[in-house]
Tab-separated table of C-alpha atoms in Angstrom:
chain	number	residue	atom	x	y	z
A	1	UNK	CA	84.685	105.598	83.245
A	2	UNK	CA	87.095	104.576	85.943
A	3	UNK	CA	87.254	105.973	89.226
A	4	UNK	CA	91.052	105.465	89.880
A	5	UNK	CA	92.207	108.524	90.808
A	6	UNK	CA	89.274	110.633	91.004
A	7	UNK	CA	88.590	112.256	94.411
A	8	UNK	CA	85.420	110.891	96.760
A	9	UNK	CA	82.374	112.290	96.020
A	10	UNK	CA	80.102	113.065	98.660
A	11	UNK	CA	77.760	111.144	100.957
A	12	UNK	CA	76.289	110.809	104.025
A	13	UNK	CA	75.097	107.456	105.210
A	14	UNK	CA	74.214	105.682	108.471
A	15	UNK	CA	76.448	103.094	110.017
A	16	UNK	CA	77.170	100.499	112.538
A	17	UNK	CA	80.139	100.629	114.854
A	18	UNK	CA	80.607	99.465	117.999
A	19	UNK	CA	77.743	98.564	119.158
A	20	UNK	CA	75.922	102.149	117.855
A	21	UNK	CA	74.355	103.547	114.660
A	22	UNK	CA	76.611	106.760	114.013
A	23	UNK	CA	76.310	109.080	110.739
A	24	UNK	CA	79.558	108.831	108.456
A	25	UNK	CA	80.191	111.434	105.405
A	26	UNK	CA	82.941	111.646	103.017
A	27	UNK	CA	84.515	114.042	105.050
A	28	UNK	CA	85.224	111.862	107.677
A	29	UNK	CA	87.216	109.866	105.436
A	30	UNK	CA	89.399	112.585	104.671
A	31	UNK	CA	92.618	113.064	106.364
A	32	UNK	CA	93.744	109.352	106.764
A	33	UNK	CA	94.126	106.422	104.546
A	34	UNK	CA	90.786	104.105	103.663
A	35	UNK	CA	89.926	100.878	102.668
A	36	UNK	CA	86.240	101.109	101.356
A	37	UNK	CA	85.671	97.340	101.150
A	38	UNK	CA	82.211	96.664	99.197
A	39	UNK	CA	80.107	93.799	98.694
A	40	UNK	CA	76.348	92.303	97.190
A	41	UNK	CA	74.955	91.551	100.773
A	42	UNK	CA	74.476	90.902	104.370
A	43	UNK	CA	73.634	86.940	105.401
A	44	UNK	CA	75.036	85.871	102.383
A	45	UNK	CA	77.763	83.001	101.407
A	46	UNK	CA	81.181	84.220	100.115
A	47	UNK	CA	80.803	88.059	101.846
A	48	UNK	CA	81.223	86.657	104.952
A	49	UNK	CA	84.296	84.889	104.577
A	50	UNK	CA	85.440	88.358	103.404
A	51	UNK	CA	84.845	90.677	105.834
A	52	UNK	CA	86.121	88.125	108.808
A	53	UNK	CA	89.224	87.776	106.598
A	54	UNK	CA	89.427	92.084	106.937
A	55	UNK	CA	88.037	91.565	110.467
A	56	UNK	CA	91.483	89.370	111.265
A	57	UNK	CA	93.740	91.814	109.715
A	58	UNK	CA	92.121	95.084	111.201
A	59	UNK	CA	94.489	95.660	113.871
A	60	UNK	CA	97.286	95.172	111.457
A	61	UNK	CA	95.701	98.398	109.252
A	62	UNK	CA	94.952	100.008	112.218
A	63	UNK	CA	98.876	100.395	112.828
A	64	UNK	CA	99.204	101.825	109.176
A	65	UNK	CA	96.630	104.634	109.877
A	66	UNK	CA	94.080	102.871	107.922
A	67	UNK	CA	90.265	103.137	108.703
A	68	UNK	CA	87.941	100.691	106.863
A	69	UNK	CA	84.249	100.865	105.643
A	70	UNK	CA	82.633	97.682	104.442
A	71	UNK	CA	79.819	98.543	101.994
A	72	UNK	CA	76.810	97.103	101.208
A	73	UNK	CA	72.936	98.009	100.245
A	74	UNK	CA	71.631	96.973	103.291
A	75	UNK	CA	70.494	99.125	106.021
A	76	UNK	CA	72.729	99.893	108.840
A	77	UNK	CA	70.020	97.697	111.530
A	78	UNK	CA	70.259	94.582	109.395
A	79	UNK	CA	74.385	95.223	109.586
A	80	UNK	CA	73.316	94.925	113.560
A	81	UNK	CA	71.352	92.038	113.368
A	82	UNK	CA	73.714	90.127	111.173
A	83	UNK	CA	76.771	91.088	113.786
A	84	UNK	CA	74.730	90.089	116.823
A	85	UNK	CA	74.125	86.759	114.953
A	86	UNK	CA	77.142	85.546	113.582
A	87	UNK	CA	80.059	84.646	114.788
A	88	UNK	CA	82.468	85.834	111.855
A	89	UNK	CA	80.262	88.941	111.445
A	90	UNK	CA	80.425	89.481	115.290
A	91	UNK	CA	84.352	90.040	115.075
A	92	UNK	CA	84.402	93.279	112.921
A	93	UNK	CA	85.094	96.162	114.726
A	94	UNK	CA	85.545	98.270	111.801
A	95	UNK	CA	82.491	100.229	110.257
A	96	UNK	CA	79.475	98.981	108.325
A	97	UNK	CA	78.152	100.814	106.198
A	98	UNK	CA	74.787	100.798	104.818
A	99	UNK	CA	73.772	102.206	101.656
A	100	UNK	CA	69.810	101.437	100.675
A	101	UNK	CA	69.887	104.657	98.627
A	102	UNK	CA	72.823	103.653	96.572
A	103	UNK	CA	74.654	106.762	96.618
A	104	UNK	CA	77.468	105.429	98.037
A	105	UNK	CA	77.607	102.426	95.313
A	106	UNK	CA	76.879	104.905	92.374
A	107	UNK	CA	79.825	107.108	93.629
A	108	UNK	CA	82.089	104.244	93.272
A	109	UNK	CA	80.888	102.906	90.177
A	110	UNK	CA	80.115	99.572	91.552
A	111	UNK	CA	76.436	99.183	91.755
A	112	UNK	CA	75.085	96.476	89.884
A	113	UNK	CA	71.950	98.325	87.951
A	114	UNK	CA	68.657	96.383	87.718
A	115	UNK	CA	69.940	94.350	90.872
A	116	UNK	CA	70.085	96.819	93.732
A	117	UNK	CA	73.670	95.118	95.371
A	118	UNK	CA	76.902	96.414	95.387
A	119	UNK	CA	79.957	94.592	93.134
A	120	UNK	CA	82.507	92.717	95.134
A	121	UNK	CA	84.735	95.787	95.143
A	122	UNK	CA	87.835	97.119	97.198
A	123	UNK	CA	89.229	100.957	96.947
A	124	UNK	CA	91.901	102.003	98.886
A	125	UNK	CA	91.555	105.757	99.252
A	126	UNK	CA	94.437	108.334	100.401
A	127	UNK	CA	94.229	111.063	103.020
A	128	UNK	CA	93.571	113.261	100.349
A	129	UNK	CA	90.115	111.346	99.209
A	130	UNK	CA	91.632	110.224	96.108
A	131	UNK	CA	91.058	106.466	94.837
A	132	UNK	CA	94.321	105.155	94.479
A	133	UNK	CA	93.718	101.363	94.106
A	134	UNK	CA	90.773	99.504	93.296
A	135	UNK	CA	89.893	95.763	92.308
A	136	UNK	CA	86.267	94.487	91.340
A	137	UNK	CA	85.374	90.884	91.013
A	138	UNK	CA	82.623	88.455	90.307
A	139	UNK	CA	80.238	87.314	92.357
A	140	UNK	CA	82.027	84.105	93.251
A	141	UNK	CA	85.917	85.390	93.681
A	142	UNK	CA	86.379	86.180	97.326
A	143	UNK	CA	89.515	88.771	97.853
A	144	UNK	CA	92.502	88.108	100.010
A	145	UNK	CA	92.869	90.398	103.091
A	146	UNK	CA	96.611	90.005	102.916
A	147	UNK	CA	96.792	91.324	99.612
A	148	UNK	CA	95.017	94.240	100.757
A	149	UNK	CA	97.542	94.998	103.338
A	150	UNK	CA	100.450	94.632	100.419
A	151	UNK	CA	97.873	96.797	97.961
A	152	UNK	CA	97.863	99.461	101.034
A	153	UNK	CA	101.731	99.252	102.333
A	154	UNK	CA	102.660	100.090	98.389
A	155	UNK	CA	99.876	102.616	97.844
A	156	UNK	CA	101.418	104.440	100.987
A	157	UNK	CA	105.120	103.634	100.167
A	158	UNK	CA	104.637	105.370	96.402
A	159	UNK	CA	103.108	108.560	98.215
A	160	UNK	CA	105.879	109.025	100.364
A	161	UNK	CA	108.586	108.233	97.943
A	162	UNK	CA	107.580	110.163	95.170
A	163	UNK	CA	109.605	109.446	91.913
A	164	UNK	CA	109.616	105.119	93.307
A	165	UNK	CA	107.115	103.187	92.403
A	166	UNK	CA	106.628	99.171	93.369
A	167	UNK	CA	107.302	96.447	91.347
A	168	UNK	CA	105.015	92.995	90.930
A	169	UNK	CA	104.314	91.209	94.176
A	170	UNK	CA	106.313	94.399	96.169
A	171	UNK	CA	106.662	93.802	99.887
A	172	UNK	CA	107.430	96.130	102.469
A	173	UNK	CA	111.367	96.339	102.663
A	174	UNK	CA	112.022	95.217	98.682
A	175	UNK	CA	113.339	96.744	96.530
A	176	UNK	CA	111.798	99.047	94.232
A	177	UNK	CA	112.028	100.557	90.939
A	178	UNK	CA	112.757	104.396	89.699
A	179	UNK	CA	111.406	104.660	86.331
A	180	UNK	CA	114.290	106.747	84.235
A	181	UNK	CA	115.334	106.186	80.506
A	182	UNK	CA	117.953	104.161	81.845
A	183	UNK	CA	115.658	100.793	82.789
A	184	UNK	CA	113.388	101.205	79.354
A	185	UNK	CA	113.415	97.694	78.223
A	186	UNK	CA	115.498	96.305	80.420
A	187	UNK	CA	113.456	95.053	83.321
């Protein structure tokens, strides 16, 4: 059963931020718009390509209120040791979360059963706590951090414009579409 628009369920899981190991719960999700930005592991090949490629674009989601969780089911210390010893990994300012217990992964219907790791998965998540967008992919399709930001300017366009909604490859300023009777088959 999909997740897509189904409210957070909730968790409480260890992190590293900053420099520091802080506690983060589904409540402290809520209120703002989230990226929750999965993935199978920590010192791995195509994951960190990934979260530098979120890393480079943080500021920019920053600026549209957006607070990002990578997620993975590693521990929060090996999420330290693999920032202190990479370079790409040592650029991400955002939040790492760990999730050995799976809880998070199960919530999100991404964990891979019989493996233990986490699908290549992105949800973008409104103040509210409800999934508005997801993608999952396999294990060797890396996701675009740009498309994110598109996925996340149209997710917050459509809730503030209720009644528009965003066409294929929508950008920010473009036009959109109101779905009436009047543009059935004619788009």
């Amino acid at each position: 059963m999909s997740v897509l628009n189904s409210k957070i369920k909730p968790f409480t899981a260890q992190a590293y931020k900053g420099g520091k190991f802080i506690e983060v719960t589904e409540k402290d999700v809520l209120g703002k718009w989230a990226v929750f930005f999965f993935y199978p592991a920590d010192f791995t090949f195509v994951c960190p390509t990934e979260l530098g490629d979120v890393a480079d674009h943080y500021a920019e989601l920053q600026k549209l209120g957006v607070e990002v969780y990578s997620v993975s089911t590693d521990t929060h210390f090996v999420h330290k040791a693999w920032h202190d010893t990479s370079d790409t990994i040592g650029k991400i300012q955002y939040t790492m979360l760990g999730d050995p217990t799976w809880q998070i992964s199960q919530n999100f219907d991404c964990l891979r059963e019989g493996e233990g790791l986490a699908d290549r998965a992105t949800f973008i998540i409104d103040p509210q706590g409800v999934i508005q967008a997801m993608e999952i992919t396999a294990e060797g399709i890396g996701r675009d951090a740009e498309d994110l930001l598109r996925k996340v300017k149209a997710a917050q366009y459509v809730a503030a414009h209720p009644g528009e909604v965003c066409p294929a490859k929508w950008k920010e300023g473009e036009a959109t579409l109101a779905p009436s009777l009047d543009l059935v088959g004619k788009i």
